[in-house]
Coordinates of N, CA and C in Angstrom, one line a residue:
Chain A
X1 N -32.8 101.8 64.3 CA -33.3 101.6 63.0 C -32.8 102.7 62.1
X2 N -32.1 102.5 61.0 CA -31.9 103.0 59.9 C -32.9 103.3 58.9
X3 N -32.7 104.9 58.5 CA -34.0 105.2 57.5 C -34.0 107.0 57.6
X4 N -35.3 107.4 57.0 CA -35.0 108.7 56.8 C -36.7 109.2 56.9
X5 N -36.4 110.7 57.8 CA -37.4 110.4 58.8 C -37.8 112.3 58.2
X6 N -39.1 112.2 58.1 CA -39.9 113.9 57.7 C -40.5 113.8 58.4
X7 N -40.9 115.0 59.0 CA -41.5 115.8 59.9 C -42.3 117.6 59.2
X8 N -43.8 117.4 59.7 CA -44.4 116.7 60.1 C -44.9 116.0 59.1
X9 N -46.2 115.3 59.0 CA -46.4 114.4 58.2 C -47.2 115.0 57.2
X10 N -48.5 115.9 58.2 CA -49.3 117.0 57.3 C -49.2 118.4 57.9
X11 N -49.0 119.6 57.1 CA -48.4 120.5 57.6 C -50.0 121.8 56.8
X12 N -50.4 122.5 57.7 CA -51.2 123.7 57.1 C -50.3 125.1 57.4
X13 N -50.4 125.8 56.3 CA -50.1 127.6 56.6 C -51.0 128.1 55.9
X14 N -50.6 129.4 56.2 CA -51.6 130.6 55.5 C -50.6 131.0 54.1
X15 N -51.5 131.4 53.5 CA -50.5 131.9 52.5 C -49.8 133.2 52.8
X16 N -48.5 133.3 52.1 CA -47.8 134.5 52.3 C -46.5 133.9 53.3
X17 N -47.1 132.4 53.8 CA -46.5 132.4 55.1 C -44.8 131.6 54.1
X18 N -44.0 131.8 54.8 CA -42.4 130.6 54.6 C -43.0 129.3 55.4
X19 N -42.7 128.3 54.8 CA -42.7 127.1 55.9 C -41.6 126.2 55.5
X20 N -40.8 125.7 56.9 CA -39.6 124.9 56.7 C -40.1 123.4 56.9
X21 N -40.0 122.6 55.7 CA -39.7 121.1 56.0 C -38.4 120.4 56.1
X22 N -38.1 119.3 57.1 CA -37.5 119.1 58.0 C -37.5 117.5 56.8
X23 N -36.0 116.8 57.1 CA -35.8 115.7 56.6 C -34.0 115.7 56.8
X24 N -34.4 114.3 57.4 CA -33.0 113.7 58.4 C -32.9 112.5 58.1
X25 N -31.4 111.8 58.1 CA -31.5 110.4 57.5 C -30.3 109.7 58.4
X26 N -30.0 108.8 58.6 CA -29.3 108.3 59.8 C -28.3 106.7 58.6
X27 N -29.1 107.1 57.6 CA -28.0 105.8 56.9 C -26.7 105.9 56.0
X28 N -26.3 107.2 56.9 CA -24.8 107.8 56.2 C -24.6 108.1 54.7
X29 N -26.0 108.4 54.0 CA -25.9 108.7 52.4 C -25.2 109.8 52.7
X30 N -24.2 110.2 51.5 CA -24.2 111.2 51.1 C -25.0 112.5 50.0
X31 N -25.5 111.6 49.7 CA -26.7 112.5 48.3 C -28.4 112.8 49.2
X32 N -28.8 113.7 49.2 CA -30.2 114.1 49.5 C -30.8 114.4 48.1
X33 N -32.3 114.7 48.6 CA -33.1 115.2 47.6 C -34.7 115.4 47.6
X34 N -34.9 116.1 47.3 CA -36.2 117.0 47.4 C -37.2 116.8 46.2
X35 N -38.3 116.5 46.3 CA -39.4 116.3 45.1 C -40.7 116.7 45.5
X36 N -41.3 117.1 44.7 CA -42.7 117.7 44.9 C -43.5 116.4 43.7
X37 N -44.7 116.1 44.8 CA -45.9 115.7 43.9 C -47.2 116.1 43.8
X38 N -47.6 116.2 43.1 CA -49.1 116.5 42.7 C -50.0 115.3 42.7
X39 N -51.3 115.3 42.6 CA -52.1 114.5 42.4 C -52.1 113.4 41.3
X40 N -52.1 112.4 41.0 CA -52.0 111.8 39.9 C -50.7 112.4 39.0
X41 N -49.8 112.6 39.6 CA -48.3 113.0 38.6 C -47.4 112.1 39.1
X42 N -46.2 112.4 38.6 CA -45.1 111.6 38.8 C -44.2 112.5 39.8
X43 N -43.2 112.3 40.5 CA -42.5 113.1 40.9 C -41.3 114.5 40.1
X44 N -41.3 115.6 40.7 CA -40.7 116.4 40.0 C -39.3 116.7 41.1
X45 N -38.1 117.0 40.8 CA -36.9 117.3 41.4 C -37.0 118.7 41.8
X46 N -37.2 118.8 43.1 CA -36.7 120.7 43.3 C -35.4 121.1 43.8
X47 N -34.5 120.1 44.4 CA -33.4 120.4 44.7 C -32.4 118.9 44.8
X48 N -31.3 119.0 44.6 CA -30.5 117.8 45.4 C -29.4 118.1 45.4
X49 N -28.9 117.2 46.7 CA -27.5 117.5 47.3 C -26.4 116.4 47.7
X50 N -25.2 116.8 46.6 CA -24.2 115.2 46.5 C -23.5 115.1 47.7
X51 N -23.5 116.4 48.2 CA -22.4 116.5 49.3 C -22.7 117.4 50.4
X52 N -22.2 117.7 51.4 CA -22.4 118.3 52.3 C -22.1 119.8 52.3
X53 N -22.8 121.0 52.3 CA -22.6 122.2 51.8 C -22.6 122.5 50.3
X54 N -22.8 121.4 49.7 CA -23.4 122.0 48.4 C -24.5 121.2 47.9
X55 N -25.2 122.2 46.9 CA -26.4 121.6 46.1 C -26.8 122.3 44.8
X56 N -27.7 121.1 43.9 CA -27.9 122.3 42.7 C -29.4 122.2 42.9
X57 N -30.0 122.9 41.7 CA -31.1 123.3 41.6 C -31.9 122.1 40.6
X58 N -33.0 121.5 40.9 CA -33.6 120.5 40.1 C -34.5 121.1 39.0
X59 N -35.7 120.7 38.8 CA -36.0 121.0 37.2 C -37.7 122.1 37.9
X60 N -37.8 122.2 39.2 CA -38.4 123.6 39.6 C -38.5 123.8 41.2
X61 N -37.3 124.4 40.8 CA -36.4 125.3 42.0 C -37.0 126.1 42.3
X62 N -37.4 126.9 41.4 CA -38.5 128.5 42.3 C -38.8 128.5 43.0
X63 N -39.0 129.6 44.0 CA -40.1 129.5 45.0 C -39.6 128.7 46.2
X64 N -38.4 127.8 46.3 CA -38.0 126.8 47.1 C -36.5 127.4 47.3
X65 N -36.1 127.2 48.8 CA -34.3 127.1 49.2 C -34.4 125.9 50.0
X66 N -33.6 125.3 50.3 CA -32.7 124.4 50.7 C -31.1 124.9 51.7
X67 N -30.6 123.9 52.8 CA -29.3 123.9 53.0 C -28.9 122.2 53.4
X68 N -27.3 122.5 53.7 CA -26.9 121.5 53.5 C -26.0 121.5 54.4
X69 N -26.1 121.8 56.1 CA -25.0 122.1 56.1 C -24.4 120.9 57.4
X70 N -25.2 120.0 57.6 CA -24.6 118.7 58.1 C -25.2 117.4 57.1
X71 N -24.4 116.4 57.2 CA -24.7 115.4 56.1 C -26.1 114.6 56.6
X72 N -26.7 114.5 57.8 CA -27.8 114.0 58.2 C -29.0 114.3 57.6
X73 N -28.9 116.1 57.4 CA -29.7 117.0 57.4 C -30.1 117.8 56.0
X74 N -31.5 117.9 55.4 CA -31.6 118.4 54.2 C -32.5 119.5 54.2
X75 N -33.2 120.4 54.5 CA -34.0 120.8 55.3 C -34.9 121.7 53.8
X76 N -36.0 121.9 53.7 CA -36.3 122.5 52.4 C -37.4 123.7 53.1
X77 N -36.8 124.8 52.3 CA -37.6 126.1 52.7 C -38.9 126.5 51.7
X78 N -39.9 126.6 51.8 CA -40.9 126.6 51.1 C -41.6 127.7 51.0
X79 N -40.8 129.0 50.4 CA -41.1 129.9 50.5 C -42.7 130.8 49.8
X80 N -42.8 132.2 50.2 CA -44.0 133.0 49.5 C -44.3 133.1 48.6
X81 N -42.7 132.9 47.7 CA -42.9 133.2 46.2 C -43.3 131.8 45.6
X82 N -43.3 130.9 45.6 CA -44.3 129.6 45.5 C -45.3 129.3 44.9
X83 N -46.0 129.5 44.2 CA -46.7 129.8 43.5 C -48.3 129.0 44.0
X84 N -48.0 127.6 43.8 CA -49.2 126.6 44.1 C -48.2 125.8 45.2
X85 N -47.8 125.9 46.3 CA -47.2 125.1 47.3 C -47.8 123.7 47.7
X86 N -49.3 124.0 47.6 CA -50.2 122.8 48.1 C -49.7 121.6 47.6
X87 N -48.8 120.3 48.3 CA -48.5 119.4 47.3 C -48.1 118.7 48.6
X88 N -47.6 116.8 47.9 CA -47.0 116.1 48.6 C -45.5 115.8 48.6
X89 N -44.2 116.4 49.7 CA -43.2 116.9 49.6 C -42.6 115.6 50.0
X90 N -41.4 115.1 49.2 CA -40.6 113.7 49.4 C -39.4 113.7 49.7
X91 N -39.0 113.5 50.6 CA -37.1 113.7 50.7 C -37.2 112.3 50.4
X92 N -35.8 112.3 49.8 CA -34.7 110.8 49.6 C -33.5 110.9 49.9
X93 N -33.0 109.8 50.0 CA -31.4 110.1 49.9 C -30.8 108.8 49.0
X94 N -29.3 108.8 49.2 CA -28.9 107.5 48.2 C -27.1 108.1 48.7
X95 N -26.5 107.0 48.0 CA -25.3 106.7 48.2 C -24.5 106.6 46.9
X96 N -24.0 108.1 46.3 CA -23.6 107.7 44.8 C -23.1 106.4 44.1
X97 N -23.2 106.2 43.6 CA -22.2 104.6 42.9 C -22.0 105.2 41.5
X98 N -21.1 103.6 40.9 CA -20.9 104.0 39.5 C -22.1 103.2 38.9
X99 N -21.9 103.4 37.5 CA -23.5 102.6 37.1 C -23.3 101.1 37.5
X100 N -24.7 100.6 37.7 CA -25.3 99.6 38.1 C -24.4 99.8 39.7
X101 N -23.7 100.4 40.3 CA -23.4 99.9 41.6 C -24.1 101.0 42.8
X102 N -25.3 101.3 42.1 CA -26.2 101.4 43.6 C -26.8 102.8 43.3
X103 N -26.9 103.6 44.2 CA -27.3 105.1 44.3 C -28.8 104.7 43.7
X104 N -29.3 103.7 44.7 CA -30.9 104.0 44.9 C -30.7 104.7 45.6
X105 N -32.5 105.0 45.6 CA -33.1 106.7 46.3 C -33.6 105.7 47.5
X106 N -33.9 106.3 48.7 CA -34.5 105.7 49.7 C -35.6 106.5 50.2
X107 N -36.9 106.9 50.1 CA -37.4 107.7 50.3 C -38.0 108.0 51.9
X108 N -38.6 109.0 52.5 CA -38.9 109.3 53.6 C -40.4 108.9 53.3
X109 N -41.2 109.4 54.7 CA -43.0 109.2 54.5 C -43.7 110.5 54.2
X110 N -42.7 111.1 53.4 CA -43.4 112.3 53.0 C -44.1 114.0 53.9
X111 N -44.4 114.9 53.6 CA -44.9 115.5 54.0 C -46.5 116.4 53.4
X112 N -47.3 116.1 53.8 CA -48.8 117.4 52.9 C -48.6 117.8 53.3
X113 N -48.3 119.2 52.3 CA -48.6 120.6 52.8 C -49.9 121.4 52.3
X114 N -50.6 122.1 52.7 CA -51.3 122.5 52.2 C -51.3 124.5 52.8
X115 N -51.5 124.6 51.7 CA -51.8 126.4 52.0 C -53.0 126.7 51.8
X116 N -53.6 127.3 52.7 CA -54.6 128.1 52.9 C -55.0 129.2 52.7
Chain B
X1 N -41.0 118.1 24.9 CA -41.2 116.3 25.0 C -40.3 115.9 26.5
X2 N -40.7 115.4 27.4 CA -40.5 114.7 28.9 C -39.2 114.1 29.1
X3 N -38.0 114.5 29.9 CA -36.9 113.9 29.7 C -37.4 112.2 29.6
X4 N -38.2 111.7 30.4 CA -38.2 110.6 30.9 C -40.2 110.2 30.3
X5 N -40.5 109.4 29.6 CA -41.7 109.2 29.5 C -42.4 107.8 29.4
X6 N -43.2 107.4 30.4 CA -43.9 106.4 30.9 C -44.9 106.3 29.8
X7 N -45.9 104.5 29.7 CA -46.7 104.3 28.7 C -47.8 105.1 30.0
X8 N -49.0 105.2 29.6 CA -50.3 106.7 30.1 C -50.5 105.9 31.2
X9 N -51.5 104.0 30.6 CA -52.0 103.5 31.5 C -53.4 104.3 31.2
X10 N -53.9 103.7 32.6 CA -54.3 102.9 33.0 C -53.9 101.2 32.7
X11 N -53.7 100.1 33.5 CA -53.7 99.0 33.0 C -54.8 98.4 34.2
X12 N -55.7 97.5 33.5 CA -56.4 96.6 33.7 C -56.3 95.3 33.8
X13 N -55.9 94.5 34.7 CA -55.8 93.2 33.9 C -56.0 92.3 34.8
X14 N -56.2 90.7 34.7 CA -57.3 89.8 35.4 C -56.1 89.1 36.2
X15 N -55.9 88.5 37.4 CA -54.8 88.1 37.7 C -54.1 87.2 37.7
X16 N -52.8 86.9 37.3 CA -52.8 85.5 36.5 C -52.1 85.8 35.4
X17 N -52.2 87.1 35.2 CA -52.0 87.8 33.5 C -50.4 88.1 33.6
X18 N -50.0 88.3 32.2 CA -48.3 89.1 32.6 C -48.5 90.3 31.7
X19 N -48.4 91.4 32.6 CA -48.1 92.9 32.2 C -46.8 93.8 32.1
X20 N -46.3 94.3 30.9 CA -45.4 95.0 30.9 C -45.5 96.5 30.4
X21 N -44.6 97.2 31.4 CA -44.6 98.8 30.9 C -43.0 98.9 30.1
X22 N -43.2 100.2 29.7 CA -42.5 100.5 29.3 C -41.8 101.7 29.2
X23 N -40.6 102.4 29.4 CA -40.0 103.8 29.8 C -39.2 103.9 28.6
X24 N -39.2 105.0 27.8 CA -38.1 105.7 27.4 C -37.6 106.9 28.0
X25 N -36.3 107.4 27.9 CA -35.6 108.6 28.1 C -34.6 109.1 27.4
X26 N -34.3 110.4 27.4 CA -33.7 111.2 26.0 C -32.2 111.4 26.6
X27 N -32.4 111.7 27.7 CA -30.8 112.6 28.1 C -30.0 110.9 28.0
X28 N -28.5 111.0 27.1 CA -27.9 110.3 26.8 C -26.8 109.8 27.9
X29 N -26.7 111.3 28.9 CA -25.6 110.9 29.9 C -26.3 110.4 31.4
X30 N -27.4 109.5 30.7 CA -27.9 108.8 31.8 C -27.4 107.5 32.3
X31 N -26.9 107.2 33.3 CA -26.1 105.6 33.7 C -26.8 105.2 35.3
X32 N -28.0 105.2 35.3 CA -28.4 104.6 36.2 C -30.0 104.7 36.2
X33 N -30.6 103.1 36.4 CA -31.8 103.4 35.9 C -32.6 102.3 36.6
X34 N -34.1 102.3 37.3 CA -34.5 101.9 38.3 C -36.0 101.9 37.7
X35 N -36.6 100.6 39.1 CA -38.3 100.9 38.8 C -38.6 100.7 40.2
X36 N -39.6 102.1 40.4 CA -39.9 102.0 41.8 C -41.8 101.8 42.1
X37 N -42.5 101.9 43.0 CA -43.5 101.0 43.3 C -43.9 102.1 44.4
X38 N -45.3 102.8 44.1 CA -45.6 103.9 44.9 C -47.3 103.0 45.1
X39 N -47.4 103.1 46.3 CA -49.2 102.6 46.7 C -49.6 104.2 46.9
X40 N -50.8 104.3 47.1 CA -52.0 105.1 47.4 C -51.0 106.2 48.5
X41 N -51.2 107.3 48.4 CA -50.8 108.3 49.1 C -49.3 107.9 50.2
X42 N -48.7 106.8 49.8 CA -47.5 106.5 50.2 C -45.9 106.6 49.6
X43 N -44.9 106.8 49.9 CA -43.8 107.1 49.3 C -43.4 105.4 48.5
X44 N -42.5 106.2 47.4 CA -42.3 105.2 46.5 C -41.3 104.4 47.4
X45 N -41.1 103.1 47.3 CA -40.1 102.1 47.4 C -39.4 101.5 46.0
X46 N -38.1 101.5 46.5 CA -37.2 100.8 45.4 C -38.0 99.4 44.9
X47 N -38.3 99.1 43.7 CA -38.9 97.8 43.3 C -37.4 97.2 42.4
X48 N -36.7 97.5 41.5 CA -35.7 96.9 41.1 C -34.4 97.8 40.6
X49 N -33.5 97.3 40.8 CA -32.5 98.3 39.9 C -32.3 97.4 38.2
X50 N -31.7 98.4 37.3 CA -32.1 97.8 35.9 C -30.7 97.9 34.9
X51 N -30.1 96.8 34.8 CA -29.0 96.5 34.1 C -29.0 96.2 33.1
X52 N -27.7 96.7 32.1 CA -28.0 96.7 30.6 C -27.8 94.8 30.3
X53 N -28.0 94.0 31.3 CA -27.9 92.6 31.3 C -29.0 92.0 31.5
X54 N -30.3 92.8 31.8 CA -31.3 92.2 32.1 C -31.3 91.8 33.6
X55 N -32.5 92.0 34.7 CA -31.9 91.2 35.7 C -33.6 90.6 36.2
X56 N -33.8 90.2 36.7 CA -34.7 89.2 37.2 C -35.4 89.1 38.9
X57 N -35.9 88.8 39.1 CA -36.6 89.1 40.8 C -37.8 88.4 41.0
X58 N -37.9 87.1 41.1 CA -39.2 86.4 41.0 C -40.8 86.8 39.8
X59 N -40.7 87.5 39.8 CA -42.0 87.4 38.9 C -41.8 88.5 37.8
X60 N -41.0 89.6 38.4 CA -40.1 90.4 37.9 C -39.1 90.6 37.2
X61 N -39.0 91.0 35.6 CA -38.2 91.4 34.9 C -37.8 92.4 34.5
X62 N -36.9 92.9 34.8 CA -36.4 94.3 34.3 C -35.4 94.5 33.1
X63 N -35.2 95.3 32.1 CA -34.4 94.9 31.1 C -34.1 96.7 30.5
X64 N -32.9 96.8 30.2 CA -32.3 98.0 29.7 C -31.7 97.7 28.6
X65 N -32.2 99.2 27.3 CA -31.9 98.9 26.0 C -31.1 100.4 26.0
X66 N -30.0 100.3 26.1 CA -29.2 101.4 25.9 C -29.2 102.4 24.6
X67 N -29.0 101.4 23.4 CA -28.9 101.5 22.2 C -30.8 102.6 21.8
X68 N -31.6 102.1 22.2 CA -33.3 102.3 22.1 C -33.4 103.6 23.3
X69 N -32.7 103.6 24.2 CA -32.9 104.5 24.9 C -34.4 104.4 25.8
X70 N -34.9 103.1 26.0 CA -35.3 102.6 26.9 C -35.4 101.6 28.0
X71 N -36.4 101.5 29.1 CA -36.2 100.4 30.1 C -37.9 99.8 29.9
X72 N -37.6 98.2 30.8 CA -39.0 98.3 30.4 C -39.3 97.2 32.0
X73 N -40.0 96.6 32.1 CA -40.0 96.1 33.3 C -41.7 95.0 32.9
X74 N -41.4 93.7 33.1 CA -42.1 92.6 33.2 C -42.7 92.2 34.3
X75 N -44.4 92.0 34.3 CA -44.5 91.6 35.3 C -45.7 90.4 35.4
X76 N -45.2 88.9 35.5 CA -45.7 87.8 35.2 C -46.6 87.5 36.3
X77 N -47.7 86.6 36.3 CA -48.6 86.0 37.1 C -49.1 86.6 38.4
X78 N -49.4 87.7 37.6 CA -49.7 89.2 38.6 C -50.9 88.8 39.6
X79 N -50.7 89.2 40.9 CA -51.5 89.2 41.8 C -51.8 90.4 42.5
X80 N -52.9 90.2 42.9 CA -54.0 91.8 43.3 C -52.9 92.8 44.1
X81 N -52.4 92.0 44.7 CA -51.6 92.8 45.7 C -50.3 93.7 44.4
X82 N -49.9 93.5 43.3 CA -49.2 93.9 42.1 C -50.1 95.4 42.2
X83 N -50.9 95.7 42.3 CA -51.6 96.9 41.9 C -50.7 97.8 42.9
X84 N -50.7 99.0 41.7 CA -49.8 100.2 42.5 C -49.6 100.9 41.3
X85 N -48.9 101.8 41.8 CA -48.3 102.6 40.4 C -46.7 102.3 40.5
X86 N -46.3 102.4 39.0 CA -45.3 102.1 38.8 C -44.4 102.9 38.0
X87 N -43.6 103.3 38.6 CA -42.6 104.8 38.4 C -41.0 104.3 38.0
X88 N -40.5 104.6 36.5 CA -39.5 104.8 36.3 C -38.4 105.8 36.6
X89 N -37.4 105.5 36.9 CA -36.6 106.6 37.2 C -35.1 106.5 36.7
X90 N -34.4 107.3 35.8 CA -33.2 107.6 35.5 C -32.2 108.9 36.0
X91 N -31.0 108.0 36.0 CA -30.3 109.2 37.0 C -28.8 109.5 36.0
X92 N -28.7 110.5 35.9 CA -27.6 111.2 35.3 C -26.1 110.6 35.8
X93 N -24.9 110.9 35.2 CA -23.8 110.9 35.9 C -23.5 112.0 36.8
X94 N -24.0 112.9 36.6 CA -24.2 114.0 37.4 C -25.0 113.8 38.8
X95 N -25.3 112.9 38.7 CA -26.2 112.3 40.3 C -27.7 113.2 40.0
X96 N -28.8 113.8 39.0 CA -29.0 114.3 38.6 C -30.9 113.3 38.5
X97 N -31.5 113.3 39.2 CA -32.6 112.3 39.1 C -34.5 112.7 38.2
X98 N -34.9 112.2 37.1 CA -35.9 112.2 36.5 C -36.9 110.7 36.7
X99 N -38.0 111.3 37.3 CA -38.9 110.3 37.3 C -39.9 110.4 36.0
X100 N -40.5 109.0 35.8 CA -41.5 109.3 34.9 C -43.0 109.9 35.5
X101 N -44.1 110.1 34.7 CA -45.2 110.3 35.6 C -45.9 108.9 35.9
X102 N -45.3 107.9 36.0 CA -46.1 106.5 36.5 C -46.9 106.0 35.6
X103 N -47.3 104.7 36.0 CA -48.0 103.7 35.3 C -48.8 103.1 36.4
X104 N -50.1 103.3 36.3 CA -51.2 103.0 36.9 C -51.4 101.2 36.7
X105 N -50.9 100.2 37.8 CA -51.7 99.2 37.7 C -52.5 98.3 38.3
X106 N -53.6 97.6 38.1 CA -54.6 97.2 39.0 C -55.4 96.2 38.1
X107 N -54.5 95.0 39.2 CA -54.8 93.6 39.2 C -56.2 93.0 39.4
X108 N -57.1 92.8 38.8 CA -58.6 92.3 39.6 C -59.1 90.8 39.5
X109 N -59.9 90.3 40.4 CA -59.6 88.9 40.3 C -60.5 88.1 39.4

């Protein structure tokens, strides 16, 4: 089965703590990507990546690293400096196209994190 | 002002009814543009991609105004199971992605 798979589903730390979320995709996209949501919001971009070893910074990168260094794999570091971390974390991926030819997002089942 | 901005919502409506939202967005070097479909504490799924031709999907219409710099998405003879939120999203040529904050909707019988 094709698709794209986070680990774990709900995740607790202490504050102060780094915590790594994990997201893997098996349907040969080349583009990843990382979003944070809040309660009643919309999704916000923290990172994405078109290609393999590179990535840019989405619209709140702080507090957050990322690598890129096999194409399966997107891995998002959720660092101390973070401010409010507690949120629900979404990888995607997609397959660039030109317009109208594709580069939907396919999204994972998410991760809660919560800090304590 | 929101690169990408959704109508507030709440929507209400009896089922049977046809409801449409509606998305504008500002960034001009946008060429790809979509409506996705998020239930209750679950990740969004692709609901349609959106061409500057209009395109169609059973009950579903989705329509792009390039010129207006919006998208808007139709949704006819709505049934309970239609309730969700409903999330615009546009994507840069830069591969570069903005969601809106959603549209709350909830079909009742």
């Amino acid at each position: 089965d094709g698709g794209i798979t986070q680990s774990p589903k709900y995740l607790f730390r202490k504050e102060g703590q780094n915590v790594t979320l994990s997201c893997e995709q098996n349907l040969n996209h080349d583009a990843m990507y990382w979003y944070r949501q809040d309660p009643g919001q919309g999704l916000r971009l923290i990172y994405y990546s078109q290609i393999v070893n590179d990535f840019q910074k989405g619209d709140i990168a702080e507090g957050y690293s990322v690598s890129r260094e096999k194409k399966e794999s997107f891995p998002l570091t959720v660092t101390s400096a973070q401010k409010n971390p507690t949120a629900f974390y979404l990888c995607a991926s997609s397959t660039p196209g030109g317009p109208g030819l594709g580069d939907e997002q396919f999204f994972g089942p998410g991760t809660r994190l919560t800090v304590l | 002002r929101k690169e990408v901005e959704q109508d507030p919502g709440p929507f209400n409506v009896p089922e049977g009814a046809t409801v449409a939202f509606n998305c504008t967005y500002s960034n001009s070097a946008s060429q790809s543009f979509f409506w996705y479909r998020q239930d209750c504490r679950k990740e969004p799924k692709l609901l349609m991609s959106v061409y500057s031709s209009g395109n169609e999907d059973g009950r579903f219409t989705a329509q792009l105004n390039r010129a207006s710099q919006y998208i808007s998405l139709l949704i006819r003879d709505s049934k309970l199971s239609d309730s969700a939120t409903y999330l615009c999203v546009v994507t840069t040529n830069a591969g570069k992605s903005t969601f809106g904050d959603g549209t709350t909707l909830t079909v009742k019988p």
